[in-house]
CSV table of C-alpha atoms in Angstrom, one decimal:
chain,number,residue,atom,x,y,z
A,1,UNK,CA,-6.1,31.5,21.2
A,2,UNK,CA,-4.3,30.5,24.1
A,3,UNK,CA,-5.6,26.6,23.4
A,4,UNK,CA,-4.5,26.9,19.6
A,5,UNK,CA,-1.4,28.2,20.8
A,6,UNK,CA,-0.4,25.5,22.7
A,7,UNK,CA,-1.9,22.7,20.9
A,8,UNK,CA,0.3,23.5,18.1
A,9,UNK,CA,3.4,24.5,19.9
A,10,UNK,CA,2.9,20.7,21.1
A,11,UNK,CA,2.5,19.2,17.7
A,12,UNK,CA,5.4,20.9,16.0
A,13,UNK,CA,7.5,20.2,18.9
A,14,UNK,CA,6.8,16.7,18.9
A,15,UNK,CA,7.0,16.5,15.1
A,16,UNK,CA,10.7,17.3,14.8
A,17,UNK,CA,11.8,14.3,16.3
A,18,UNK,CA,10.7,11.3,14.3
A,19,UNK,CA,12.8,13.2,11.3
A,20,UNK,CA,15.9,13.1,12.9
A,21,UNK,CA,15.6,9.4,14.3
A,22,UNK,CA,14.0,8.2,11.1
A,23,UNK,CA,14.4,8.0,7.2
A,24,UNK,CA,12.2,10.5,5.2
A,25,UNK,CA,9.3,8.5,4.2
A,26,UNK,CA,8.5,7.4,7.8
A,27,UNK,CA,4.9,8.1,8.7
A,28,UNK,CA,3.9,9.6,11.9
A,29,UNK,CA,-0.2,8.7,11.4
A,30,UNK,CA,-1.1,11.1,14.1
A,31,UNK,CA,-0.2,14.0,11.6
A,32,UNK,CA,-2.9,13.2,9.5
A,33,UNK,CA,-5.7,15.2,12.5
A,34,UNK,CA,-8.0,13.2,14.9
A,35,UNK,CA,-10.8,11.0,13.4
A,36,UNK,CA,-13.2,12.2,16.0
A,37,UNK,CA,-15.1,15.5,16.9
A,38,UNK,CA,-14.8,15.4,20.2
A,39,UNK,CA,-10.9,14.9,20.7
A,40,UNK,CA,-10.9,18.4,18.2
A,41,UNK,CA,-13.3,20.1,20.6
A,42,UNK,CA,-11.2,18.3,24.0
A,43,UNK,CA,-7.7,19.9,22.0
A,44,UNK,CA,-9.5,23.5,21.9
A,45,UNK,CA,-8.7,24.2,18.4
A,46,UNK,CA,-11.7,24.3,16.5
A,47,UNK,CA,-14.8,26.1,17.1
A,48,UNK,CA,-18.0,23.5,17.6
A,49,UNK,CA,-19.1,23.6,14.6
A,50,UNK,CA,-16.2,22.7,12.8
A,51,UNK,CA,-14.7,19.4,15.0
A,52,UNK,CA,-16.8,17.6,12.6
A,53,UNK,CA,-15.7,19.1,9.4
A,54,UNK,CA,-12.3,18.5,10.7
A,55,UNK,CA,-12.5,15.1,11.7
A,56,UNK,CA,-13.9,14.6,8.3
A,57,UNK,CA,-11.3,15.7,6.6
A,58,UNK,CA,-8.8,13.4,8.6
A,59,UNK,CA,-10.7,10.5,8.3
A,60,UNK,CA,-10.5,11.3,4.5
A,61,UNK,CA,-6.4,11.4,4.6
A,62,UNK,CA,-6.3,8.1,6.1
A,63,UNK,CA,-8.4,6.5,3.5
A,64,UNK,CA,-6.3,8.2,0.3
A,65,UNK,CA,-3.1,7.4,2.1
A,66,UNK,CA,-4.4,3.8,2.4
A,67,UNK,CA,-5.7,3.5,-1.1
A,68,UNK,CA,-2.3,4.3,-2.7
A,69,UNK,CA,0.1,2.4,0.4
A,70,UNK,CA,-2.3,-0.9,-0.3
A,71,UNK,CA,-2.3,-0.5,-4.1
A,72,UNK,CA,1.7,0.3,-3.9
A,73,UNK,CA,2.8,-2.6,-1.8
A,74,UNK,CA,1.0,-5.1,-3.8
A,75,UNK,CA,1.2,-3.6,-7.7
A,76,UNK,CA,4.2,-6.1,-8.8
A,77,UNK,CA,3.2,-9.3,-10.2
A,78,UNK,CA,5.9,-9.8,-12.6
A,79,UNK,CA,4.9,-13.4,-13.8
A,80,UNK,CA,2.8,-15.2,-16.9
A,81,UNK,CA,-0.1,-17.2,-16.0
A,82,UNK,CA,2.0,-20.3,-16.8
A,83,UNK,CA,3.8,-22.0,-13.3
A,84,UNK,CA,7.3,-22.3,-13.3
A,85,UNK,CA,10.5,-23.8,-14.4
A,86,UNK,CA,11.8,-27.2,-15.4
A,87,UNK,CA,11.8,-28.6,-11.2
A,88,UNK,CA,9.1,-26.1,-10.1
A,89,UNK,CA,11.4,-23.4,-8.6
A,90,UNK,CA,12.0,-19.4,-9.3
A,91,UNK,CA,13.4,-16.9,-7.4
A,92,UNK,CA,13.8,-13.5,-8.2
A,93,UNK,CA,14.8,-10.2,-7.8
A,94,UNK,CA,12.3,-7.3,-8.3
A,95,UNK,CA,12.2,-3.6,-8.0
A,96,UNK,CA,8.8,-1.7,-8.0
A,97,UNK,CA,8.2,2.2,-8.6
A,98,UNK,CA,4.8,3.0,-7.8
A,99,UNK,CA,3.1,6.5,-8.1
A,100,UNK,CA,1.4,8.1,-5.4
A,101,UNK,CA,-0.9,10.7,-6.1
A,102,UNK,CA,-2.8,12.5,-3.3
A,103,UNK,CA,-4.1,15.6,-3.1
A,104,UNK,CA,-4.3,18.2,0.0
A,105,UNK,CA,-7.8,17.5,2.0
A,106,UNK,CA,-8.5,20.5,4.0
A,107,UNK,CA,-6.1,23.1,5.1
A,108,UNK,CA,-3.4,23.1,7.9
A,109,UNK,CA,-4.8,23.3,11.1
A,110,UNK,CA,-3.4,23.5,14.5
A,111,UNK,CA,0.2,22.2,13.3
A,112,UNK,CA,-1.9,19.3,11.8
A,113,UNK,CA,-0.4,19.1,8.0
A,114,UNK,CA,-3.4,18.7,5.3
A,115,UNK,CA,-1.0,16.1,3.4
A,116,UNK,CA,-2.6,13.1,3.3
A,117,UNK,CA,1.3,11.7,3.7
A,118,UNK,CA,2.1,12.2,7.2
A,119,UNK,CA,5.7,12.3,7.0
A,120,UNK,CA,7.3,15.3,8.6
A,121,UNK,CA,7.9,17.3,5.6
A,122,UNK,CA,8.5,14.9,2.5
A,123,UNK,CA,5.5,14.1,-0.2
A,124,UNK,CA,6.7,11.8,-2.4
A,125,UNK,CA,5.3,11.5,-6.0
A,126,UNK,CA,6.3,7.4,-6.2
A,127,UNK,CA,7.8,4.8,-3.7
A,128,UNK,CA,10.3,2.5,-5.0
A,129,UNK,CA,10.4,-1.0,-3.4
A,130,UNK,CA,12.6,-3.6,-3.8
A,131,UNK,CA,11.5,-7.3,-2.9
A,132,UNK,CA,12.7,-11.1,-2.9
A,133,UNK,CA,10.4,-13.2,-4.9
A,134,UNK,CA,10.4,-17.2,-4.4
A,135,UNK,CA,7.6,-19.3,-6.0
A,136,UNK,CA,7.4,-23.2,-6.0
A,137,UNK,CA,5.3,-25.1,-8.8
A,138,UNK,CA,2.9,-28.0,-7.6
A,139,UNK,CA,1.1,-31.2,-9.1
A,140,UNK,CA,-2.3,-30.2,-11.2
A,141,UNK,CA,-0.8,-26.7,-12.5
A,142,UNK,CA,-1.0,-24.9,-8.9
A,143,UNK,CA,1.9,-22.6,-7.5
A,144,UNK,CA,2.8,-21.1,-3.9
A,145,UNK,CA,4.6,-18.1,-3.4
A,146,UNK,CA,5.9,-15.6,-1.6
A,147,UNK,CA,7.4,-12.0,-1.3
A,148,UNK,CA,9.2,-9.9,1.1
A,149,UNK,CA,9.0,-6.0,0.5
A,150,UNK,CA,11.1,-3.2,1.8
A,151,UNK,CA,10.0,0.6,1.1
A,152,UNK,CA,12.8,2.3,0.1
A,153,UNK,CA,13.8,5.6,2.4
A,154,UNK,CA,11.4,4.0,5.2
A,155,UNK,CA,11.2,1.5,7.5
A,156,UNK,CA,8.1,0.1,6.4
A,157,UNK,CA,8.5,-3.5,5.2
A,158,UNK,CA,5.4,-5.8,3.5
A,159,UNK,CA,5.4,-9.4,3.2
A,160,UNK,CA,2.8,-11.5,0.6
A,161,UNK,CA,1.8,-14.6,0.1
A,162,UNK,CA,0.0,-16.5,-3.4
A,163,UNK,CA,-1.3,-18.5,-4.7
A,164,UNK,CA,-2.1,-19.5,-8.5
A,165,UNK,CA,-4.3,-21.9,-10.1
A,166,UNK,CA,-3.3,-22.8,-14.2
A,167,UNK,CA,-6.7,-23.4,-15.5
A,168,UNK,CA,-5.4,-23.7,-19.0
A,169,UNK,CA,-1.7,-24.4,-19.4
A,170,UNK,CA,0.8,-25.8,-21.8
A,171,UNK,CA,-1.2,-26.1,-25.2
A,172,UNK,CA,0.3,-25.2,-28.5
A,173,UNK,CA,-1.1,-21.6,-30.2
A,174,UNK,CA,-3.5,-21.7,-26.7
A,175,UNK,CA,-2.9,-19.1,-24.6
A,176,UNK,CA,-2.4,-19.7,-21.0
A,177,UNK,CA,-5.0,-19.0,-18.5
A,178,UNK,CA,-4.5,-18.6,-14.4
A,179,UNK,CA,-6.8,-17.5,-11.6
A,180,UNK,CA,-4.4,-16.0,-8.7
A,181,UNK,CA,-5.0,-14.7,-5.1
A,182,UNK,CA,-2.8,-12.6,-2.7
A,183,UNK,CA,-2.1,-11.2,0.3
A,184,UNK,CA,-0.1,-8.6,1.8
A,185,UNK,CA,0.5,-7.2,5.1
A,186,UNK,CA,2.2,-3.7,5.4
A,187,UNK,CA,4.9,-3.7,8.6
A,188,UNK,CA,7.1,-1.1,10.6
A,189,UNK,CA,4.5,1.3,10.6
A,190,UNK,CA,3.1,1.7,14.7
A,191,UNK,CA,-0.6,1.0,15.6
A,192,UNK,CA,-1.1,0.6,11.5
A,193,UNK,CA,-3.0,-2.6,10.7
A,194,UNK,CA,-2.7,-2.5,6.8
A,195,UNK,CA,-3.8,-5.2,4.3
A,196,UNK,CA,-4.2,-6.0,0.8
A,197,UNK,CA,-6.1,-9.1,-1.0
A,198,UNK,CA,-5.7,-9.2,-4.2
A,199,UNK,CA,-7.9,-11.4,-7.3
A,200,UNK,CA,-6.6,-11.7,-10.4
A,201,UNK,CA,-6.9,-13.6,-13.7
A,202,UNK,CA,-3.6,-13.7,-15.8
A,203,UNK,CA,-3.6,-14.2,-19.7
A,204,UNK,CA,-0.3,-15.2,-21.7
A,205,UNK,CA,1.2,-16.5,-24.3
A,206,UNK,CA,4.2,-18.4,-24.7
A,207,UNK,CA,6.3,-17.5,-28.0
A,208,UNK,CA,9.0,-19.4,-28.8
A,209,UNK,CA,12.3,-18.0,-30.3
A,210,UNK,CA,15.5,-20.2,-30.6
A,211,UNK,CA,16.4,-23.5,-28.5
A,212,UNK,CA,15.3,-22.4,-24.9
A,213,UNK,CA,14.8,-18.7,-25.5
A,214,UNK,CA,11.3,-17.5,-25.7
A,215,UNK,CA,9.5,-14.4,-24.8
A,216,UNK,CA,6.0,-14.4,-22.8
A,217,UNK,CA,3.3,-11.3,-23.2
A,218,UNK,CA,0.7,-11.1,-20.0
A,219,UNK,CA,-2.0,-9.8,-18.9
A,220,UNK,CA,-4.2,-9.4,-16.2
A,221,UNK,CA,-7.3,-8.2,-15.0
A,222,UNK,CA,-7.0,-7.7,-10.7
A,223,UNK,CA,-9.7,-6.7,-7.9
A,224,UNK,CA,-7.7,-5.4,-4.8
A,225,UNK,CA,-9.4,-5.0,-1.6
A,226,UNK,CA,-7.8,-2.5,0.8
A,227,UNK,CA,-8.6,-3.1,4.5
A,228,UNK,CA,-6.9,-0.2,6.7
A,229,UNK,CA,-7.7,1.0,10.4
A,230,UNK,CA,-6.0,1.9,13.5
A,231,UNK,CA,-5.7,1.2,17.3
A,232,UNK,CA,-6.7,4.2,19.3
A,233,UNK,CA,-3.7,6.9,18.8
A,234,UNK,CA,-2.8,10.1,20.9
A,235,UNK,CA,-3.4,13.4,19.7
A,236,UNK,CA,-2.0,15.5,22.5
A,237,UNK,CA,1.7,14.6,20.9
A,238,UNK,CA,3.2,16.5,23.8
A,239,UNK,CA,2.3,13.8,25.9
A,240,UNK,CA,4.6,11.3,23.8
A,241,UNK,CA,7.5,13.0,25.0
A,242,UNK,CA,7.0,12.8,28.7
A,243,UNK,CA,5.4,16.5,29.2
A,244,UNK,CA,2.3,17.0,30.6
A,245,UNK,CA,-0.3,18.3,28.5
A,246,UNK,CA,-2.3,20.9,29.8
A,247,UNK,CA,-5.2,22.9,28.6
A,248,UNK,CA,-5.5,26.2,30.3
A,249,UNK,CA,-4.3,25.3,33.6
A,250,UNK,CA,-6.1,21.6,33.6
A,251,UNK,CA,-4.2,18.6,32.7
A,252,UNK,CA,-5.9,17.1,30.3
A,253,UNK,CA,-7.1,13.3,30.7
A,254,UNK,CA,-5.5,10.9,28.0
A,255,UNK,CA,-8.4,9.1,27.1
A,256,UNK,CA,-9.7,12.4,26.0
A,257,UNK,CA,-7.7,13.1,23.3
A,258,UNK,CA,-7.3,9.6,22.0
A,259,UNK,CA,-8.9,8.3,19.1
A,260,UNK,CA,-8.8,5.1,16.5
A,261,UNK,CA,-9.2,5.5,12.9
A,262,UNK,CA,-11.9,3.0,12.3
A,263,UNK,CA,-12.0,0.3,9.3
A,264,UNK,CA,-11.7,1.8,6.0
A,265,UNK,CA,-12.4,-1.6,3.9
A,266,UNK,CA,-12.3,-0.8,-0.3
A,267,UNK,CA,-12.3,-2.8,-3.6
A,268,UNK,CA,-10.6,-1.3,-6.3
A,269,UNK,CA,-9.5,-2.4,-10.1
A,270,UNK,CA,-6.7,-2.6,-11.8
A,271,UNK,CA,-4.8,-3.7,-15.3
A,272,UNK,CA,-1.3,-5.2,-15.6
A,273,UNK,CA,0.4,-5.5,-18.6
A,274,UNK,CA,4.3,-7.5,-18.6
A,275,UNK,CA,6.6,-9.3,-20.9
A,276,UNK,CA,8.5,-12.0,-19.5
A,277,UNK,CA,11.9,-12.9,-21.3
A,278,UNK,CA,13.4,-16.7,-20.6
A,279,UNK,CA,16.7,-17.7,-21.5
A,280,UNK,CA,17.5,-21.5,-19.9
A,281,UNK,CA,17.2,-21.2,-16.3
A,282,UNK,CA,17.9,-17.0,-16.2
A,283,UNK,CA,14.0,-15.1,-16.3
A,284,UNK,CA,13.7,-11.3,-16.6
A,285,UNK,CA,10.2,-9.4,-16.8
A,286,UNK,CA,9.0,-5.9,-17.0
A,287,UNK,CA,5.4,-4.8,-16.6
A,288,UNK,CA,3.3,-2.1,-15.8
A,289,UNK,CA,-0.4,-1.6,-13.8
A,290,UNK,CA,-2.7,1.1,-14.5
A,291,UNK,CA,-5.1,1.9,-12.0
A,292,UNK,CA,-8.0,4.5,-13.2
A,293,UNK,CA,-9.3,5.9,-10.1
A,294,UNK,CA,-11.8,5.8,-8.1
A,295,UNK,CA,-14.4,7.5,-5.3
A,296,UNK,CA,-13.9,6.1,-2.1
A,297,UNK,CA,-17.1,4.7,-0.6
A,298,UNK,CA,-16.8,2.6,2.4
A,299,UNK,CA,-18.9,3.8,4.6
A,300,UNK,CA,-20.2,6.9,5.9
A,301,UNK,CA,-17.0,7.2,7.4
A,302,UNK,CA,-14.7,7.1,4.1
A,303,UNK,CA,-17.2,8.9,2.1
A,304,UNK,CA,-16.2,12.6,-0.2
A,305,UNK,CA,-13.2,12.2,-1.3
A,306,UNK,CA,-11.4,10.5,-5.1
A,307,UNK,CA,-8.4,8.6,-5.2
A,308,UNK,CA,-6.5,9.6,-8.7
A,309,UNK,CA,-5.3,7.3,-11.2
A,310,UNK,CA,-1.4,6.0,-11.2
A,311,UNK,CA,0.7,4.5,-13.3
A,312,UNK,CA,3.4,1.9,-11.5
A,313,UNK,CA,6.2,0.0,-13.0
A,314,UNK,CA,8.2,-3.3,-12.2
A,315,UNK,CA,10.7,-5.4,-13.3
A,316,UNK,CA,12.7,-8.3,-11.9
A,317,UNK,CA,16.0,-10.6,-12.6
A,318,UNK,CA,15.1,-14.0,-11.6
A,319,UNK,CA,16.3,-18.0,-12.1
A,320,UNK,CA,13.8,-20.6,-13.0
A,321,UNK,CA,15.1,-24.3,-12.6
């Protein structure tokens, strides 16, 4: 008792400060509980038999909280399969809201939260991000682009790059056809190493209205492969703040209690349905992507838990020319 006592005195100490020096979606990825048995059994909070169940469990909060962060950072598309503009150029202005759905995995333990969010206190239920779109049109139908991300209430940022490929483009009563790729990179978020690529074919049709107004339905059908892991983390948070953390009456040593989530690497699927409005050089779009869940299955590591289906939403005011 006198382990569990500290341990969590430690943790909730510790856990009070990131709130006050950051926003409220800031993640702390130590409050998600050790990956491995032994740093539970090194900690003294568990009994022997359940460091494992624990660890489980932990390792099961990282991959949900992945899923969603790597499916939220990179659900906007927000264009037709068709390249862009009269000289090639678009920049725009976008807003995402993505869901987040994640369930408890486990119960509290040891001033370890069971969220699969590890924020100090706040689970959100979507993450809005803003982002500054610029694409550039090249010779044979391809197009280069990129996108710069900010999580709103956070200081997590994401950057992306794309590429697209118009296979079929520019035919009357044809529809347009594209094969796209993407990646993004989640950053702001300490000893994280977070990445999405992304596969997608696009479908649209150009219809035309009056003069140089015309509206554009899309579709696409998009593989996303999440690839998430860690470098080795402390779990002895009163060590973070200068204390030394003791066990009993021994100080503990820190590679004891450290511990690396390793690579949670996933494919899932998705479905992204937009209209894109043009009128001259001014461009507007709204869409939304349906992802239908999924079981997580990388690995014996990753292995037990769902991730649950999410609706997310986009729009954007941009400037072709």
């Amino acid at each position: 008792m006198r382990r569990l006592a500290l341990l969590a005195a430690a943790v909730l100490a510790v856990s009070a400060a990131p709130a006050a020096r950051g926003d409220a979606l800031d993640l702390d990825l130590t409050r998600l509980g050790a990956p491995d048995p032994q740093v539970w059994t090194t900690l003294g909070a568990t009994a022997p038999g359940q460091a494992q169940l624990y660890a489980t469990q932990s390792r099961q909060r990282f991959a949900l909280l992945s899923s969603q962060m790597g499916m939220a950072i990179s659900s906007a598309m927000l264009q037709p399969a068709s390249t862009t503009g009269y000289s090639g150029f678009a920049v725009d202005l976008e807003v995402a809201s993505a869901a987040v759905k994640i369930d408890p995995v486990g119960v509290a333990t040891a001033g370890f939260r069971a969220s699969a969010w590890p924020t100090a206190s706040t689970d959100p239920s979507s993450l809005l991000i803003p982002s500054v779109h610029v694409r550039k049109a090249l010779p044979f139908s391809f197009e280069l682009g990129g996108r710069l991300m900010w999580i709103n209430q956070s200081n997590m940022y994401a950057a992306q790059g794309e590429a697209k490929w118009a296979v079929n483009e520019g035919f009357e009563n044809v529809p347009d056809i594209a094969l796209r790729a993407a990646y993004t990179r989640l950053l702001g978020v300490k000893d994280w190493n977070l990445s999405t690529t992304d596969l997608d074919v696009l479908v649209s049709m150009r219809l035309a209205s009056k003069g140089v107004v015309s509206f554009t339905p899309y579709v696409a059908a998009r593989l996303t492969h999440v690839t998430s892991s860690t470098a080795a983390m402390d779990f002895a948070p009163c060590r973070g703040g200068g204390a030394t953390c003791t066990l009993a009456s021994s100080p503990l040593d820190a590679a004891s209690t450290q511990a690396a989530f390793p690579t949670f690497s996933q494919m899932f699927y998705r479905t992204t349905l937009g209209l894109r409005f043009t009128a001259s050089s001014v461009s507007l779009a709204l869409e939304g992507t349906y992802f239908g869940g999924a079981a997580l299955s990388s690995g014996d590591a990753y292995t037990g838990a769902n991730v649950g289906s999410t609706l997310s939403f986009a729009g954007k005011l941009g400037w072709e020319f």
